[in-house]
Coordinates of C-alpha atoms in Angstrom, one line a residue:
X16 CA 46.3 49.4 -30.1
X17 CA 44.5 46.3 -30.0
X18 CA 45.4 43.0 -28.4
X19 CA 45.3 39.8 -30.0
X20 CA 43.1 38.9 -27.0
X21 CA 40.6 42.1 -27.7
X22 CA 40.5 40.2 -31.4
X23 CA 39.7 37.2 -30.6
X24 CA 37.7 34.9 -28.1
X25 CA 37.6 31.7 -28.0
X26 CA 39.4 31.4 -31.4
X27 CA 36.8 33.5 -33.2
X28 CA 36.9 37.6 -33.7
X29 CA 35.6 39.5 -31.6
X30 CA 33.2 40.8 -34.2
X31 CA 32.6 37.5 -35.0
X32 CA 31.2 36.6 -31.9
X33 CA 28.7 40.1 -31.4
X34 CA 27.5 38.6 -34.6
X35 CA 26.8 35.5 -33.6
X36 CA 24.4 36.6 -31.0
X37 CA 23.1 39.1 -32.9
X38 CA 22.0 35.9 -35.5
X39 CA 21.1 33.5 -32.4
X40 CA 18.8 36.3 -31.1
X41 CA 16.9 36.6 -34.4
X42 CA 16.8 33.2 -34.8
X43 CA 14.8 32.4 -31.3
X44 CA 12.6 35.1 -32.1
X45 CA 11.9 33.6 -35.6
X46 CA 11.2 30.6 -34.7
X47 CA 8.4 28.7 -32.3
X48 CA 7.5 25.5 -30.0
X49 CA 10.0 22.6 -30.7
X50 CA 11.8 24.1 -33.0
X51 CA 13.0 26.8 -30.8
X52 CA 13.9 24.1 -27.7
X53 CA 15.6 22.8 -30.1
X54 CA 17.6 25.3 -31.0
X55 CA 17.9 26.7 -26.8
X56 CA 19.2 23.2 -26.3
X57 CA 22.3 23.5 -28.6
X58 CA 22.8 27.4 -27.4
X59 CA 22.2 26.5 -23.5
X60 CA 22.9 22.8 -22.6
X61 CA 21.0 21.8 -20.0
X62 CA 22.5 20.6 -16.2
X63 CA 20.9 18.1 -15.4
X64 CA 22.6 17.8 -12.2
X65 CA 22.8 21.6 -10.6
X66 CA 21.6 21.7 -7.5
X67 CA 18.3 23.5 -9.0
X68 CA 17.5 20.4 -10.9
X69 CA 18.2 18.5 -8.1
X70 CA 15.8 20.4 -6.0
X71 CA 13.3 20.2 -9.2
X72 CA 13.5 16.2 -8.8
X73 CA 13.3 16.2 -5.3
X74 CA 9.4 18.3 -5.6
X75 CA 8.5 15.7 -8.9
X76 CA 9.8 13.2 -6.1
X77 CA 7.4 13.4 -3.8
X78 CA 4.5 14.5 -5.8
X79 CA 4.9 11.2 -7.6
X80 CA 3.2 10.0 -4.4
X81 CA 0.2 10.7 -5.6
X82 CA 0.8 7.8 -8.3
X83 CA 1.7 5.5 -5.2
X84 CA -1.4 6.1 -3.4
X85 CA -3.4 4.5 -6.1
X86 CA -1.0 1.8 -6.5
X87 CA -0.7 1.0 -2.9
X88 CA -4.6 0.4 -3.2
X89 CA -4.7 -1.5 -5.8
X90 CA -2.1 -4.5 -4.6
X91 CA -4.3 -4.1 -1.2
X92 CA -7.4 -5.1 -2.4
X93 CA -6.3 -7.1 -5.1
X94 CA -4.5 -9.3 -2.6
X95 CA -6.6 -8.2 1.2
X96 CA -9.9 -10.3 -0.5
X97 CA -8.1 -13.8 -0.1
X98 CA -7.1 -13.5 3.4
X99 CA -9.6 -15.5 5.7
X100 CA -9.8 -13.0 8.4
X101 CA -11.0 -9.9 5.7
X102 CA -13.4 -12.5 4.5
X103 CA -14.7 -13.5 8.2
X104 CA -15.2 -9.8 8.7
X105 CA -17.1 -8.9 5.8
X106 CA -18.5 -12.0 4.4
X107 CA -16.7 -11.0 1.1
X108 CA -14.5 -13.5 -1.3
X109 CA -12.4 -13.4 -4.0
X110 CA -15.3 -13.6 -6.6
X111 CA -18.9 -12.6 -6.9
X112 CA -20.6 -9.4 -6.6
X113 CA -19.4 -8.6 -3.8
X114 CA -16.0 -8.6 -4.4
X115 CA -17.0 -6.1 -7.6
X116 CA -18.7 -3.7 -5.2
X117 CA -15.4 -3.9 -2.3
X118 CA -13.2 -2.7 -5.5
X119 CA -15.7 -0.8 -8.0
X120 CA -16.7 1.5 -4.9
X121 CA -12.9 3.1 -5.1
X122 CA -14.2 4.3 -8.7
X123 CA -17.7 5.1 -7.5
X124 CA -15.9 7.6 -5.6
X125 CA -13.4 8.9 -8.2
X126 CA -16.8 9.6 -10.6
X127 CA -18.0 11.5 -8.2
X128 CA -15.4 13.5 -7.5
X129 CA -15.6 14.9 -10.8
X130 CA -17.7 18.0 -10.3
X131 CA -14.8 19.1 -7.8
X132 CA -11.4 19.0 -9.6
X133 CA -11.7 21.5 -12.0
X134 CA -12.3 24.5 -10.1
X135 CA -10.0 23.2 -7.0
X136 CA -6.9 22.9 -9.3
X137 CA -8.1 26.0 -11.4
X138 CA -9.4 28.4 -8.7
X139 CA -6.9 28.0 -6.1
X140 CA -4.3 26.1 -7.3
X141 CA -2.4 22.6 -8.4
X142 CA -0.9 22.3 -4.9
X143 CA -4.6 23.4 -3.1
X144 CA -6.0 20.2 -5.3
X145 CA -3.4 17.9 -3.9
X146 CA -3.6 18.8 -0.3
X147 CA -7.1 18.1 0.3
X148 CA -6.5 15.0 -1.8
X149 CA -4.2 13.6 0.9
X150 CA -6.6 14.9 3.2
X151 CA -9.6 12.7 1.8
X152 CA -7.7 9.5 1.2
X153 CA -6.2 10.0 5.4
X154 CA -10.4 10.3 5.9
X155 CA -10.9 7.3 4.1
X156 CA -8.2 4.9 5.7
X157 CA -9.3 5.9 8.7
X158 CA -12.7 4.7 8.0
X159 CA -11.7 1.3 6.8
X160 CA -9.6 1.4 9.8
X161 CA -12.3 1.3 12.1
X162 CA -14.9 -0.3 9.9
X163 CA -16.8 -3.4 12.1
X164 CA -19.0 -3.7 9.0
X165 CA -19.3 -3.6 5.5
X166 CA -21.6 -0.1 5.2
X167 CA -18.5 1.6 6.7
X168 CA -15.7 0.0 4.9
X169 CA -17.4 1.1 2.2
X170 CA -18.1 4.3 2.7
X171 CA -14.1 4.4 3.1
X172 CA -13.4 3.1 -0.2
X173 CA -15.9 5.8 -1.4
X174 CA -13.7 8.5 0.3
X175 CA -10.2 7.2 -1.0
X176 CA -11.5 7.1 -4.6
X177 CA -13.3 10.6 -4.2
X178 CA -9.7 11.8 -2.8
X179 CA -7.7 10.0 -5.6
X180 CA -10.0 12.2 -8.0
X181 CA -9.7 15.1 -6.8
X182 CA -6.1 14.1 -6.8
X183 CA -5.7 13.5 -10.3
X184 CA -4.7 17.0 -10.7
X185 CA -0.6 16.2 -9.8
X186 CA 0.2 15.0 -13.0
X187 CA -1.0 18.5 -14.5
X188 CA 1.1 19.9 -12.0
X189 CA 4.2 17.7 -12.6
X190 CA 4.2 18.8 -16.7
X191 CA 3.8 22.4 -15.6
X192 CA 6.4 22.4 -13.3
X193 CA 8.9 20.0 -14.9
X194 CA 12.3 21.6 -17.3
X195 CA 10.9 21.6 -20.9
X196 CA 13.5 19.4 -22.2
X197 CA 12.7 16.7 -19.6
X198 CA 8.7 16.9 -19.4
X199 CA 8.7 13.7 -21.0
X200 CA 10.9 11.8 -18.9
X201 CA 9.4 13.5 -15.4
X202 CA 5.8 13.2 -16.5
X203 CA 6.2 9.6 -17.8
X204 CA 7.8 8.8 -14.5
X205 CA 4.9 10.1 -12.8
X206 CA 3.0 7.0 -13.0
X207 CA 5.5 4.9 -13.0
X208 CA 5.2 5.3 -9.2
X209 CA 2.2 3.2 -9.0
X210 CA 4.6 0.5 -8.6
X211 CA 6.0 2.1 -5.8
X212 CA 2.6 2.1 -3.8
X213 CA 2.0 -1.7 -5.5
X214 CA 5.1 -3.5 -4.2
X215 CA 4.8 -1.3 -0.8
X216 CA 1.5 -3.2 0.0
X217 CA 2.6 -6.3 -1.6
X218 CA 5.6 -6.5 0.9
X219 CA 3.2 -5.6 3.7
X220 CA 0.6 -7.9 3.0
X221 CA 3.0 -10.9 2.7
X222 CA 4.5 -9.9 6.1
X223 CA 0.7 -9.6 7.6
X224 CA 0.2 -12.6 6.2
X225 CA 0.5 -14.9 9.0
X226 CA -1.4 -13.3 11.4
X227 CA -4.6 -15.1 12.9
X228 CA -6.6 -12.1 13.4
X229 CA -8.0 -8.8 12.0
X230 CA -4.0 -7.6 12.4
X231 CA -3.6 -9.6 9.1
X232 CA -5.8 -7.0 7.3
X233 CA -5.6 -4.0 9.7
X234 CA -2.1 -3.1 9.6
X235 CA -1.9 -2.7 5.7
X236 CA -4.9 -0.4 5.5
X237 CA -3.7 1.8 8.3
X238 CA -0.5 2.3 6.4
X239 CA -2.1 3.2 3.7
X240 CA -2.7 6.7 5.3
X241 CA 1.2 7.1 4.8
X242 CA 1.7 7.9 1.4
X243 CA -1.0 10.9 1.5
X244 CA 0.6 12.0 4.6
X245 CA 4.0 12.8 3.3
X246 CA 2.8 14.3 0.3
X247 CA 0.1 16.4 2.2
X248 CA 3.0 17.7 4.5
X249 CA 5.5 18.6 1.8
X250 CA 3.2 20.1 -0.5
X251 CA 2.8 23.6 1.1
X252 CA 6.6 24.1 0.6
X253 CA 6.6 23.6 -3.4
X254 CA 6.3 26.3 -5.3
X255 CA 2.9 27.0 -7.8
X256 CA 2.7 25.9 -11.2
X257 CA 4.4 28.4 -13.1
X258 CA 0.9 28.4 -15.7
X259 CA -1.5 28.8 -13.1
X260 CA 0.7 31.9 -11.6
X261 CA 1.0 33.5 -14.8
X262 CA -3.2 32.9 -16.0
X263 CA -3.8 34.3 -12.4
X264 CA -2.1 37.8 -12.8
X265 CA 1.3 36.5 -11.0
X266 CA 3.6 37.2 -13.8
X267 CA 6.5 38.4 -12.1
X268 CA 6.3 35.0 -9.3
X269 CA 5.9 32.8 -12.3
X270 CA 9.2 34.4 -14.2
X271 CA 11.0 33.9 -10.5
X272 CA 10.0 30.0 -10.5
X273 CA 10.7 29.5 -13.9
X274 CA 14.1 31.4 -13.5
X275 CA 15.1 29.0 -10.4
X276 CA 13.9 26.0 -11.5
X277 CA 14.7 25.7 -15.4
X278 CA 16.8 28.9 -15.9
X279 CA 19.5 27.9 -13.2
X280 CA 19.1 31.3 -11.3
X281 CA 20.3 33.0 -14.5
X282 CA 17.8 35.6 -15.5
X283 CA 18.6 35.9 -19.2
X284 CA 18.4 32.0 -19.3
X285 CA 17.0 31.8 -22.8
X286 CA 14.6 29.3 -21.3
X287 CA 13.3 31.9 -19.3
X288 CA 12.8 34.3 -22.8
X289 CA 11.1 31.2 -24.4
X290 CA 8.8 30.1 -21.8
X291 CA 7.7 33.5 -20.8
X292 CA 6.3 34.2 -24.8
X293 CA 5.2 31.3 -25.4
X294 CA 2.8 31.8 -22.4
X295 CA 2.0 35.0 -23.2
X296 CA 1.4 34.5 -26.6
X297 CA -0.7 30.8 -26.0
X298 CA -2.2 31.5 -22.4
X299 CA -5.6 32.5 -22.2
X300 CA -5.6 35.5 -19.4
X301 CA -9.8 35.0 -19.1
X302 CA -10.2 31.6 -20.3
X303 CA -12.8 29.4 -18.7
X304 CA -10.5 28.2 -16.4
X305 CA -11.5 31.0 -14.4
X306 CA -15.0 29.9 -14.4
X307 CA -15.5 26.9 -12.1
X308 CA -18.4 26.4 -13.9
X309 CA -17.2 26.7 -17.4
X310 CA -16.6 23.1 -18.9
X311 CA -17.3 24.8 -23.1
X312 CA -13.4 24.4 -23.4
X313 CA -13.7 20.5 -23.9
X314 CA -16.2 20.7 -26.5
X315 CA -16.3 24.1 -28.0
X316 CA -14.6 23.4 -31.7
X317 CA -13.6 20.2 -33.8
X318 CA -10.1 20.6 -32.6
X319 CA -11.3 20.4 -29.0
X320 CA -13.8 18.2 -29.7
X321 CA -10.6 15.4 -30.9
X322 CA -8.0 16.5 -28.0
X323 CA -10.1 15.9 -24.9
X324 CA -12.2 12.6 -26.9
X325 CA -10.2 10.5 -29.2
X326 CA -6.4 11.2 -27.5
X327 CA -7.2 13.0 -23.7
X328 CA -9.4 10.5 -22.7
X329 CA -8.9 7.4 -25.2
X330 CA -5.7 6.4 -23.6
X331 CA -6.6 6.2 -20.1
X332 CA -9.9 4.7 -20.7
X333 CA -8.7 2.4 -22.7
X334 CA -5.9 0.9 -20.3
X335 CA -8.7 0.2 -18.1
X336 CA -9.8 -2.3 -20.6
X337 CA -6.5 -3.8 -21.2
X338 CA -7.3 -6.7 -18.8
X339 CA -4.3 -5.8 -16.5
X340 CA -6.5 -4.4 -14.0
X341 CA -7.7 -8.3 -13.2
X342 CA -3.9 -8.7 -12.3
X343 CA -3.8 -5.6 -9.8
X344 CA -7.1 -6.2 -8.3
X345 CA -8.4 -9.6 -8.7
X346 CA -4.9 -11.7 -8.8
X347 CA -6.0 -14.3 -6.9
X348 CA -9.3 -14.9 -9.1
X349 CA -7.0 -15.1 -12.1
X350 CA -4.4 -17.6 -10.8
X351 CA -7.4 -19.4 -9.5
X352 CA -8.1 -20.2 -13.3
X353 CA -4.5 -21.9 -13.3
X354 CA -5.0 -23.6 -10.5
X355 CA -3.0 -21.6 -8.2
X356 CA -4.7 -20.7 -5.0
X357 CA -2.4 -21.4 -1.6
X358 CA -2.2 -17.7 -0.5
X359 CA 1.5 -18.0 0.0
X360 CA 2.0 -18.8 -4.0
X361 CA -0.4 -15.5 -4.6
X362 CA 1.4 -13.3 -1.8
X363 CA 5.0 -14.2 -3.3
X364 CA 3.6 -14.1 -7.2
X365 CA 2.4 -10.5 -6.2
X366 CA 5.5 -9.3 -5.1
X367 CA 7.6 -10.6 -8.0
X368 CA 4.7 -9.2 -10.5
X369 CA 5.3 -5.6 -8.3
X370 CA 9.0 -5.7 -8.8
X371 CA 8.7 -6.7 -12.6
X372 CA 6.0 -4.2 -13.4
X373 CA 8.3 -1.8 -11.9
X374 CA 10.9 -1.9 -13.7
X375 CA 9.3 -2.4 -17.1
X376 CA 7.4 0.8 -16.3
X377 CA 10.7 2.9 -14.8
X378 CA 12.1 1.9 -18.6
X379 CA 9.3 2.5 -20.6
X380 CA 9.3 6.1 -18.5
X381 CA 12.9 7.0 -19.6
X382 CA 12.6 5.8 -23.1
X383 CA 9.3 7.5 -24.2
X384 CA 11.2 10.1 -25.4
X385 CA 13.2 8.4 -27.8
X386 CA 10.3 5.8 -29.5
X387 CA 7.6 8.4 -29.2
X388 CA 4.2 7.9 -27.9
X389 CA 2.2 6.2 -30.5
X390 CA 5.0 3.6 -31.4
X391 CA 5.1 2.3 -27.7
X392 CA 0.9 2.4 -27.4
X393 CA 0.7 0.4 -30.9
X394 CA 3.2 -2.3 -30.2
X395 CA 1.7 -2.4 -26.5
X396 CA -1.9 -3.3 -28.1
X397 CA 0.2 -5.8 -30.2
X398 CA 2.0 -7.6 -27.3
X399 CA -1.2 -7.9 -25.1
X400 CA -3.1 -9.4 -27.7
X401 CA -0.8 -12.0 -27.9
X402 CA -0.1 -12.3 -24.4
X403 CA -3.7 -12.6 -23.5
X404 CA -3.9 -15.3 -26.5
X405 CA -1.5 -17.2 -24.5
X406 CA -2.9 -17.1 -21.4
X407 CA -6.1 -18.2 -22.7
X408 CA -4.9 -21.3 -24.1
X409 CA -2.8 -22.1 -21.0
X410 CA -6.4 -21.9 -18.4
X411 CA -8.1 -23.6 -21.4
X412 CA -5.0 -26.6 -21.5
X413 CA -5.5 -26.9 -17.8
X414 CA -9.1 -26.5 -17.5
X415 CA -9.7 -29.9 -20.2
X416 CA -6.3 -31.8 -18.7
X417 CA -7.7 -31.9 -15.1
X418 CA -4.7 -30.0 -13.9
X419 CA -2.0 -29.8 -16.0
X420 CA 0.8 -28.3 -14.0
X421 CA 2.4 -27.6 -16.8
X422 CA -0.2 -24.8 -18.3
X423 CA -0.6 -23.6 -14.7
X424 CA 3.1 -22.6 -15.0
X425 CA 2.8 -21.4 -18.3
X426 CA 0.3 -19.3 -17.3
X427 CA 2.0 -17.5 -15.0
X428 CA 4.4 -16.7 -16.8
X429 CA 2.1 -14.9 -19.1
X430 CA 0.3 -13.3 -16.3
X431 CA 3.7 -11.6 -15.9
X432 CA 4.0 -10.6 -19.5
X433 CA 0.7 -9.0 -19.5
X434 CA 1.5 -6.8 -16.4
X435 CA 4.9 -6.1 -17.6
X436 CA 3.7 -5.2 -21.6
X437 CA 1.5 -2.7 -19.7
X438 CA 3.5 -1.3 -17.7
X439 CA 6.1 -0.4 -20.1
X440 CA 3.9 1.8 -22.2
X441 CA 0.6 2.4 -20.9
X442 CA 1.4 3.4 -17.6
X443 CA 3.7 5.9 -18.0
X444 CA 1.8 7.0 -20.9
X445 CA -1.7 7.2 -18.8
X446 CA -0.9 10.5 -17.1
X447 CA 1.6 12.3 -19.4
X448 CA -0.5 11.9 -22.6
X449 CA -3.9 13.0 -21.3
X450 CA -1.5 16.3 -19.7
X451 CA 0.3 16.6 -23.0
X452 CA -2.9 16.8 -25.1
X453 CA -4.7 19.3 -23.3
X454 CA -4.5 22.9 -23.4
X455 CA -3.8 24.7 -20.4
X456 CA -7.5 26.5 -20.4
X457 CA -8.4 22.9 -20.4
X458 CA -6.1 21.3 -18.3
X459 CA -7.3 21.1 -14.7
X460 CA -11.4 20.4 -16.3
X461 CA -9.8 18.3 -18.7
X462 CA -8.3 16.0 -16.3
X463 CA -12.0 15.9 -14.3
X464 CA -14.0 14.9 -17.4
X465 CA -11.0 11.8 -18.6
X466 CA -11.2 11.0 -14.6
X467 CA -14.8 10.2 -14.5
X468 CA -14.6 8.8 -18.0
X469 CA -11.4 6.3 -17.0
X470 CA -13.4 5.4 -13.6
X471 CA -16.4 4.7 -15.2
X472 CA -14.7 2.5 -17.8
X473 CA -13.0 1.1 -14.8
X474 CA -16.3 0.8 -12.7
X475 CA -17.5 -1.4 -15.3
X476 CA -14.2 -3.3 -15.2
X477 CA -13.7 -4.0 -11.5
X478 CA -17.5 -4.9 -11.3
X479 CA -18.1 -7.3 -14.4
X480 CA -14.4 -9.2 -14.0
X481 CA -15.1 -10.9 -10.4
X482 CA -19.0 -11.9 -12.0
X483 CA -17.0 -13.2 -15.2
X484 CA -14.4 -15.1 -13.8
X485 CA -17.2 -17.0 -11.6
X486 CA -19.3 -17.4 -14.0
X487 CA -17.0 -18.4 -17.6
X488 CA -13.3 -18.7 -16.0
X489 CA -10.8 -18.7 -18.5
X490 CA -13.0 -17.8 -21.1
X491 CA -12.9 -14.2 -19.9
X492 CA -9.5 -13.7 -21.2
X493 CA -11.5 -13.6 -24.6
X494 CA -12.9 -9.9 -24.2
X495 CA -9.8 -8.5 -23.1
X496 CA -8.0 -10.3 -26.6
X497 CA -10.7 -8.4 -28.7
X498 CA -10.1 -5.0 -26.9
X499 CA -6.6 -5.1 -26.9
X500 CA -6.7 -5.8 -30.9
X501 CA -9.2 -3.3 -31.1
X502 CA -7.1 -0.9 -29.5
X503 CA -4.4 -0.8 -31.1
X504 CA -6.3 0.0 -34.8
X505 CA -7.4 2.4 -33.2
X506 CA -3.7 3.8 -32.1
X507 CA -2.9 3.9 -35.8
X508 CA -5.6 5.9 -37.3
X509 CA -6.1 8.6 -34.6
X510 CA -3.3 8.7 -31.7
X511 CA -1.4 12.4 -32.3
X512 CA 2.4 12.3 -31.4
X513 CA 3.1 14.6 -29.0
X514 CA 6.9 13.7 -28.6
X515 CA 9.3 16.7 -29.1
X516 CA 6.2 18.9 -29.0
X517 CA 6.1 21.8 -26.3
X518 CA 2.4 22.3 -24.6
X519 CA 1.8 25.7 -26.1
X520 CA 2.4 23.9 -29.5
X521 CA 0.4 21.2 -29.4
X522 CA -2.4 23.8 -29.9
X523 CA -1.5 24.3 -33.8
X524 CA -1.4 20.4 -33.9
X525 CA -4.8 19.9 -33.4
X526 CA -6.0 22.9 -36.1
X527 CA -5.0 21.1 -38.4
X528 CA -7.3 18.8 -40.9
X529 CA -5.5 16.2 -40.1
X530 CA -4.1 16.5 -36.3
X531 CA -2.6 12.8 -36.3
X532 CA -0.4 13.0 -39.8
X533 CA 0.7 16.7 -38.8
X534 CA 2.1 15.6 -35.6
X535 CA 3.8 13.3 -37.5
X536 CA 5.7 15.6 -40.0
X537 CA 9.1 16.8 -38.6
X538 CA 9.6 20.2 -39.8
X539 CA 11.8 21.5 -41.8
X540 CA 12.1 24.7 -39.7
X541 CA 13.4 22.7 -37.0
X542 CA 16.3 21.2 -38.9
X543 CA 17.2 24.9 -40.9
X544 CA 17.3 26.3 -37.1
X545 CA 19.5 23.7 -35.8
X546 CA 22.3 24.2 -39.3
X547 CA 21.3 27.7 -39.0
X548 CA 22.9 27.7 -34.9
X549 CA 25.6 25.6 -36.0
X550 CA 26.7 27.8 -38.6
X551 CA 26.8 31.3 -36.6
X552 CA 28.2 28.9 -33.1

C-alpha cells in the first residue's frame, strides 16, 4: 500500500516530481549560452559563501596582484619625479623629455614583450605566464634598486614593463577560472586592484617623503618587488585554467576543477553538465593556440577581424587616451597648471585621489553586471568630456587671473572627478571586456596583440604629455576633451554587450551582420526557459 509520504514530496506527487526532471533535463539540453545559466541559476542557486567559493576568491584574491603591480608603478613614478633627491640622482624633473622617457620606458618594455605572451600562456599554461611575470618585474626592481645612473634605471623600467606584459595574461586566467554566474563581478574586480598597488605607493611615498637622501626614493622602489613576490609564491598552488586543461587533452582534470570550484564537490552539478558541452562543443582541440606561432586567429574572418579591432582592443587603447593617465603618472605636472606644487599638497592629494579612485572602481566592479558594459563606457566618455571641460577652464581662470586660488581649488576638484569617472567604468572594464570578447583560440594571443596595441597608445601618451604640459600647460586638457567626445560615438555605434553572455556564446554574437544590435536583443528563448522551469518547479 502506498504512503502518503511515497505520494508526495515536498507537497507535489511523486510522479509529479520524476516529471519535473524529466522536463528540466530536456530543457538544458534544448537550450544554449545564457539562456541555459539562466535557467541552471533558478534549478541550482548558487553559494556564494561555501567554503569552495571562498577558496575560489581567495586564488581571484591574490592573482588580482597582478593588477596592483602596475598600479603600484604607476603612483611611484607619477609621484618619485618630484622628489629632489630622484631628481639629484638622475638629473630628471617633472617635465620634459626626460621625464617622458623615465615613464614611456615601462611601455617600451610591455611592446616588446609581445612576441612572448602568447605561446607562454598558451603552451604551458595561464599560471606558467604569471610566474615568470613576477619573476621579471623582481629583475627589474632590483635594477632600479641599485641603479647609480640613468642607463640602468632604465634598463629596469624596461624589465618591469616587459614583465607586466607577459603578465597580462592573469585576467585571461581570472575569467576562465572564475563561477560563470560571477565572471563579471570577479573579472571586473580584477583591475579594480590597481588601486590597491596605487594607494600602497602613495602611502609609502608620503612616509619616504621626508627623508634627505636617496632613502626618500629607494625604499619605495625596493618594495615594489613585494607585490610580484607574493603572487609568484602562491601561484604554483592554484589550480590550471579549466580551458587550457581541457584544449590540452586534460579533460578529466579540467571536469575535477570545475567540479570543486563551481560545482560545490557535487559531480552531477548541472554547472558541471553545462560547462563541460559548451567546451566541447565551442573549444577548438587544434586551434592555433597550439601554434606559438600562429597569430591567423585575430584576423582570419570579418567576425574576427571586429572582436580583436573595434571591441578587444578599442577599449583598452582607448583609456589610455582618456587623459587620466596624466593624473597617475604626471600628477604633479598637472597640479603644477593650478598652481599647486609644495610636495606635501601633491603627496597628500595623491593619497586622497588613490582612496577615491578606489572605491569608485570597487563600485563600478560590482555593478557592471547590472548596467551592462556599453551603458557605463558611454556615460564614462560623457562625464570626462565634461570633467575635462571643467578643468580646462579652471587652469585657464587661473592662468589669466595671476593665481586665482579659487580656480586652483576648483581644479582639484575636477582632477578628482576625472580619476574617479574613470575609474568607475573603464578600469574594471579594461581587463574583463578585452577577455570577454575573445575567443578562447584567441585568448592568450589576443591579450599580446591589445597589450602592445594599449602600450603603444600609451607610449605615445606618457611621452607627448610631459613635452605638452611644458610647452602649452593648460591647453593640453584640450586633446583629451576631443578624445573623450570622440570616444564615446564611437561606444554607440560599435561597442557589443557582452553582459549576461557566457564566453562560448559570445562566438554566435559576432556572426552576426550586425554583432553590436544582436548583443543587444534579449532573447526570447531565454525568457520561455525561465516560465518554462517555473512551470515544471
Amino acid at each position: 500500500m502506498t504512503t502518503p509520504a511515497a505520494m508526495e514530496k515536498d507537497g507535489h506527487p511523486a510522479g509529479h516530481v520524476e516529471d519535473t526532471h524529466i522536463v528540466q533535463a530536456e530543457l538544458l539540453h534544448s537550450i544554449r549560452g545564457v539562456a541555459a545559466m539562466e535557467v541552471a541559476q533558478r534549478l541550482e542557486p548558487v553559494n556564494t559563501r561555501s567554503r569552495r567559493m571562498l577558496q575560489l576568491y581567495g586564488i581571484c584574491g591574490v592573482m588580482f596582484l597582478a593588477a596592483s603591480m602596475l598600479g603600484y608603478d604607476a603612483s611611484l613614478m607619477g609621484t618619485m619625479l618630484d622628489f629632489p633627491a630622484f631628481q639629484s640622482q638622475f638629473d630628471a624633473s617633472i617635465l620634459g623629455a626626460k621625464a617622458g622617457l623615465l615613464t614611456a620606458m615601462f611601455s617600451i618594455g610591455s611592446v616588446c614583450a609581445l612576441p612572448f605572451v602568447g605561446p607562454l600562456g598558451d603552451t604551458w599554461g595561464r599560471r606558467v605566464g604569471v610566474c615568470i611575470a613576477c619573476v621579471l618585474v623582481i629583475v627589474g626592481t632590483i635594477l632600479q634598486a641599485t641603479s647609480k645612473a640613468l642607463p640602468q634605471y632604465l634598463a629596469g623600467r624596461f624589465f618591469l614593463g616587459f614583465g607586466s606584459g607577459v603578465g597580462s595574461v592573469a585576467p585571461a586566467y581570472i575569467v576562465e577560472i572564475a563561477h560563470p554566474t560571477l565572471r563579471g563581478v570577479l573579472g571586473g574586480l580584477f583591475n579594480c586592484f590597481y588601486y590597491v598597488g596605487y594607494f600602497l605607493a602613495a602611502v609609502v611615498l608620503r612616509g619616504c617623503a621626508d627623508y634627505p637622501s636617496s632613502t626618500s626614493w629607494l625604499v619605495p622602489t625596493c618594495l615594489q618587488a613585494a607585490l610580484p613576490a607574493i603572487l609568484l609564491v602562491s601561484c604554483p598552488f592554484f589550480p590550471e585554467s579549466p580551458r587550457w586543461l581541457f584544449t590540452h587533452g586534460h579533460a578529466q582534470k579540467c571536469r575535477e576543477v570545475i567540479t570543486k570550484y563551481h560545482g560545490n564537490d557535487n559531480t552531477d552539478s548541472i554547472y558541471v553538465h553545462l560547462q563541460m558541452r559548451e567546451f566541447e562543443e565551442e573549444l577548438v582541440l587544434d586551434g592555433a593556440d597550439k601554434r606559438w606561432w600562429d597569430y591567423r586567429a585575430l584576423f582570419k574572418s570579418r567576425a574576427a577581424l571586429y572582436r580583436v579591432i573595434l571591441c578587444a582592443t578599442a577599449v583598452p587603447m582607448f583609456a589610455q587616451w582618456s587623459g587620466q593617465a596624466s593624473v597617475s603618472y604626471f600628477l604633479p605636472a598637472v597640479l603644477s597648471t593650478s598652481g599647486i606644487k609644495t610636495i606635501d599638497s601633491v603627496l597628500n592629494i595623491n593619497i586622497g585621489i588613490a582612496v577615491a579612485s578606489g572605491v569608485a572602481a570597487m563600485t563600478g566592479g560590482s555593478l557592471m553586471d547590472r548596467f551592462g558594459r556599453r551603458r557605463l563606457l558611454i556615460g564614462c566618455c560623457a562625464s570626462l568630456t565634461l570633467a575635462w571641460v571643467g578643468m580646462i577652464i579652471c587652469t585657464w581662470q587661473f592662468s589669466v587671473s595671476d593665481g586665482d586660488m579659487a580656480s586652483a581649488h576648483a581644479s582639484v576638484f575636477f582632477i578628482f572627478l576625472v580619476a574617479v569617472v574613470f575609474s568607475f567604468a573603464y578600469t574594471p572594464l579594461q581587463q574583463l571586456y578585452t577577455v570577454e570578447c575573445l575567443d578562447y583560440e584567441q585568448r592568450a594571443k589576443g591579450i599580446a596583440f591589445v597589450t602592445m596595441m594599449m602600450s603603444s597608445a600609451s607610449l605615445v601618451n606618457l611621452f607627448a604629455t610631459p613635452i605638452a604640459l611644458e610647452q602649452i600647460g593648460w591647453k593640453t586638457y584640450g586633446i583629451w576633451i576631443a578624445t573623450c567626445s570622440l570616444q564615446g560615438v564611437f561606444y554607440y555605434f560599435f561597442m557589443v554587450e557582452t553582459r549576461g553572455r557566457t564566453l562560448e556564446e559570445m562566438n554566435w554574437i559576432f556572426q552576426q551582420k550586425n554583432p553590436r544590435v544582436a548583443s543587444l536583443v534579449r532573447k526570447e528563448l531565454v525568457e520561455e526557459a525561465v516560465n518554462m522551469t517555473k512551470e515544471v518547479a
